[in-house]
mmCIF file with all atom_site columns, C-alpha atoms in Angstrom:
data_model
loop_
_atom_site.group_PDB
_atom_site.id
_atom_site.type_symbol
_atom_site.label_atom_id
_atom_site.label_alt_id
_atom_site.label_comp_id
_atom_site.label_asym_id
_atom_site.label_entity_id
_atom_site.label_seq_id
_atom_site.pdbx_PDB_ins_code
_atom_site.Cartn_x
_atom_site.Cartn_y
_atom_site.Cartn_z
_atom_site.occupancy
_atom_site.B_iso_or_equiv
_atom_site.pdbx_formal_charge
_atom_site.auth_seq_id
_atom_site.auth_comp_id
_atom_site.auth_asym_id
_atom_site.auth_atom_id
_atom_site.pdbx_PDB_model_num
ATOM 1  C CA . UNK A 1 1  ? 3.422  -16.576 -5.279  1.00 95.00 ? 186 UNK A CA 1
ATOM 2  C CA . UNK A 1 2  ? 6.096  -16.426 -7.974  1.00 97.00 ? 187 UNK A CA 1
ATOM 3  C CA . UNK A 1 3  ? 9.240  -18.236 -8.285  1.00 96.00 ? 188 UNK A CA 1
ATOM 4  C CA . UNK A 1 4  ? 12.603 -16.853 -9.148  1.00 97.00 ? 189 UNK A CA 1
ATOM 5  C CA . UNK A 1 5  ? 12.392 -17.897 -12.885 1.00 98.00 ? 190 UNK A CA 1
ATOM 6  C CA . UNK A 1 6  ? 8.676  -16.373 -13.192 1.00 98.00 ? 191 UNK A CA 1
ATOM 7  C CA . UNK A 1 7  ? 9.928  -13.428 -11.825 1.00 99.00 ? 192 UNK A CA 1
ATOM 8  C CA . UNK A 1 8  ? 12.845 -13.191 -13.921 1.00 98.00 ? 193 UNK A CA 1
ATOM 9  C CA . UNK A 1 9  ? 10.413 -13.820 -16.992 1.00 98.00 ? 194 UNK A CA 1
ATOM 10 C CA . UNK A 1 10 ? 7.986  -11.188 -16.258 1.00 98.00 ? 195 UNK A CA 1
ATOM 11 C CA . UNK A 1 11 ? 10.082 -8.461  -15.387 1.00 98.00 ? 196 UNK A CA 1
ATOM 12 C CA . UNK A 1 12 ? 13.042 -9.286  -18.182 1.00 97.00 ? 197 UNK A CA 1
ATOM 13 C CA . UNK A 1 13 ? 15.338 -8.439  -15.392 1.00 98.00 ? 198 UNK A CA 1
ATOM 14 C CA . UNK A 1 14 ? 18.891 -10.502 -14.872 1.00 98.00 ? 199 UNK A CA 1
ATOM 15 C CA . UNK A 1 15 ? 19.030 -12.372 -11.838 1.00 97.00 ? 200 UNK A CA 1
ATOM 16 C CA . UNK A 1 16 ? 22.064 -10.033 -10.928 1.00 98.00 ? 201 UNK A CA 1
ATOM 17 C CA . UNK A 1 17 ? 19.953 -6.727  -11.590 1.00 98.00 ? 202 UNK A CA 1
ATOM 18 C CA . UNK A 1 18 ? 17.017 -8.065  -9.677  1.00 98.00 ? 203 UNK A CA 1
ATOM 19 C CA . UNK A 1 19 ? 18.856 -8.446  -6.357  1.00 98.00 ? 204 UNK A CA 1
ATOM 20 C CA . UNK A 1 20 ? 21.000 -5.219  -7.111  1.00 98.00 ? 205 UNK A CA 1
ATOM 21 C CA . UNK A 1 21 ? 17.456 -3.642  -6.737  1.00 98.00 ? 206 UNK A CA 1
ATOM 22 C CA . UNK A 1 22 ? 16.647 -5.698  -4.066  1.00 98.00 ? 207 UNK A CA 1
ATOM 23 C CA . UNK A 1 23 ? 19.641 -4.072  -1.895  1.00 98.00 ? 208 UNK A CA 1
ATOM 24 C CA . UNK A 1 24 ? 18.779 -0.965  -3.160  1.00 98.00 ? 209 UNK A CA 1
ATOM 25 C CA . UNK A 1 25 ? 14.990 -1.457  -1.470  1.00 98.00 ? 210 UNK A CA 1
ATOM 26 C CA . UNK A 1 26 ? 13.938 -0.797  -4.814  1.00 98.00 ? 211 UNK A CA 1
ATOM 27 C CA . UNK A 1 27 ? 12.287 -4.536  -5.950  1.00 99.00 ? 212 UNK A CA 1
ATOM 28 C CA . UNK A 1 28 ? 9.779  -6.596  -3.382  1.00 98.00 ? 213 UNK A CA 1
ATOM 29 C CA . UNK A 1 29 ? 11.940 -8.694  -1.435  1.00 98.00 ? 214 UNK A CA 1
ATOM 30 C CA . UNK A 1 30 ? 11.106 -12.417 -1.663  1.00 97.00 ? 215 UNK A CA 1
ATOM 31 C CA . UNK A 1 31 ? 9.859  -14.157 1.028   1.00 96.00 ? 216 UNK A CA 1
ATOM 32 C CA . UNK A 1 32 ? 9.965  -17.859 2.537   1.00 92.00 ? 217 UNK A CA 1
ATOM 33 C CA . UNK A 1 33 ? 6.193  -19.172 2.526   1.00 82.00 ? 218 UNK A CA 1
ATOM 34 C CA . UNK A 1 34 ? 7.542  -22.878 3.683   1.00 80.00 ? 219 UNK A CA 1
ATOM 35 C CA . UNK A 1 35 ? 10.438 -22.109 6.692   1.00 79.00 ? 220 UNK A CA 1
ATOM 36 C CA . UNK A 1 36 ? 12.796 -23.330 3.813   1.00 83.00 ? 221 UNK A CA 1
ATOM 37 C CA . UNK A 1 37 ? 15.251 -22.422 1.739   1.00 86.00 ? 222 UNK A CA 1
ATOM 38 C CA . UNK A 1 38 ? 13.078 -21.532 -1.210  1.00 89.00 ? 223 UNK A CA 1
ATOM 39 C CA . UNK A 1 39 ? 11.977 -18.501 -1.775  1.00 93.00 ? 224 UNK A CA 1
ATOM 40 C CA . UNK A 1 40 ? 8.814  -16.231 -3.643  1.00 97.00 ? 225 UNK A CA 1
ATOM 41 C CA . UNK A 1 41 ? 7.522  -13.356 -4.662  1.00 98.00 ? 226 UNK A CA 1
ATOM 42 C CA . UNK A 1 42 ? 4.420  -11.825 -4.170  1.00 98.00 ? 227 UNK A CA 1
ATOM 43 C CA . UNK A 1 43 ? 2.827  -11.572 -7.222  1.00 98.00 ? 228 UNK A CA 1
ATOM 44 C CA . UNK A 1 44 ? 0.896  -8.140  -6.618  1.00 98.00 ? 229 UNK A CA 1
ATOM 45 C CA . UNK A 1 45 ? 4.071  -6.748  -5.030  1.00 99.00 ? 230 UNK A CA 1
ATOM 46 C CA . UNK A 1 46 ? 6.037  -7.615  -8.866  1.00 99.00 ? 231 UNK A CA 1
ATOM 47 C CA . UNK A 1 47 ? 3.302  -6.468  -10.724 1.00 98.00 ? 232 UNK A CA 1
ATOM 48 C CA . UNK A 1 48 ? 3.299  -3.173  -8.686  1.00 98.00 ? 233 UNK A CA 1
ATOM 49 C CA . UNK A 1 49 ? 6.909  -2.956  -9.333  1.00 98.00 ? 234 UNK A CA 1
ATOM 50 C CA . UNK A 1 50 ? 6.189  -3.212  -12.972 1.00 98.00 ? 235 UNK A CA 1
ATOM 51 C CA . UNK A 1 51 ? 3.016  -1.153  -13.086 1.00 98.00 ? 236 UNK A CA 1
ATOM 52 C CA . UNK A 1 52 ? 5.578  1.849   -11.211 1.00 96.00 ? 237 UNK A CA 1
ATOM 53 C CA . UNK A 1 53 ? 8.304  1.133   -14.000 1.00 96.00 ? 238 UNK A CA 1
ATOM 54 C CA . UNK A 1 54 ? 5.517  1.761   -16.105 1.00 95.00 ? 239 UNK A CA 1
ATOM 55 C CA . UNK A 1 55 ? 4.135  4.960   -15.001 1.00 94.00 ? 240 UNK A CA 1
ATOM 56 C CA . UNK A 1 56 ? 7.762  6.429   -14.644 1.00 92.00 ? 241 UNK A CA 1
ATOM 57 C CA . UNK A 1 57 ? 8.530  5.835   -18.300 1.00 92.00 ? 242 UNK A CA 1
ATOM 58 C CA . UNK A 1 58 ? 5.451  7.281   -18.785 1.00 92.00 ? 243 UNK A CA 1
ATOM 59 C CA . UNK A 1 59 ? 6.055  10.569  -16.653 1.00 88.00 ? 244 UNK A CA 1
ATOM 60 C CA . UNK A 1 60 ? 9.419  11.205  -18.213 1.00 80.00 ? 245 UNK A CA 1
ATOM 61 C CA . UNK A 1 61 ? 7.550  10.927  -21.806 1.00 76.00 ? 246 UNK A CA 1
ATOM 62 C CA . UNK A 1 62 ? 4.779  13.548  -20.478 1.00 70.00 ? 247 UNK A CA 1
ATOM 63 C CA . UNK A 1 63 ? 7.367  16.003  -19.564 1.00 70.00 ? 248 UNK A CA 1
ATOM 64 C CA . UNK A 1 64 ? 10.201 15.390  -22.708 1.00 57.00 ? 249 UNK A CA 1
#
């Protein structure tokens, strides 16, 4: 599980941009592994994100 700031660091993503892609079902949502209010990220569900950002860039670079 990854907190907000790993996230953040991992991905280079804004807090702002990551939740934008949250509401657009387009980042993992976090979850809430005590009941609380804090919340965390899967870490294999941020590293797929990544890995997809990843191949997409790569895709577009196959085909330019």
């Amino acid at each position: 599980m990854l907190k907000r700031k790993q996230v953040l660091e991992r991905t280079g993503l804004s807090n702002t941009v990551m939740y934008e892609l949250i509401a657009q079902d387009r980042f993992p949502k976090p979850v809430k592994p005590t009941g609380g209010r804090a919340s965390a990220w899967v870490e294999d569900e941020v590293d797929a994100f990544i890995t997809s950002c990843i191949s997409a860039r790569d895709s577009k670079q196959a085909t330019a």
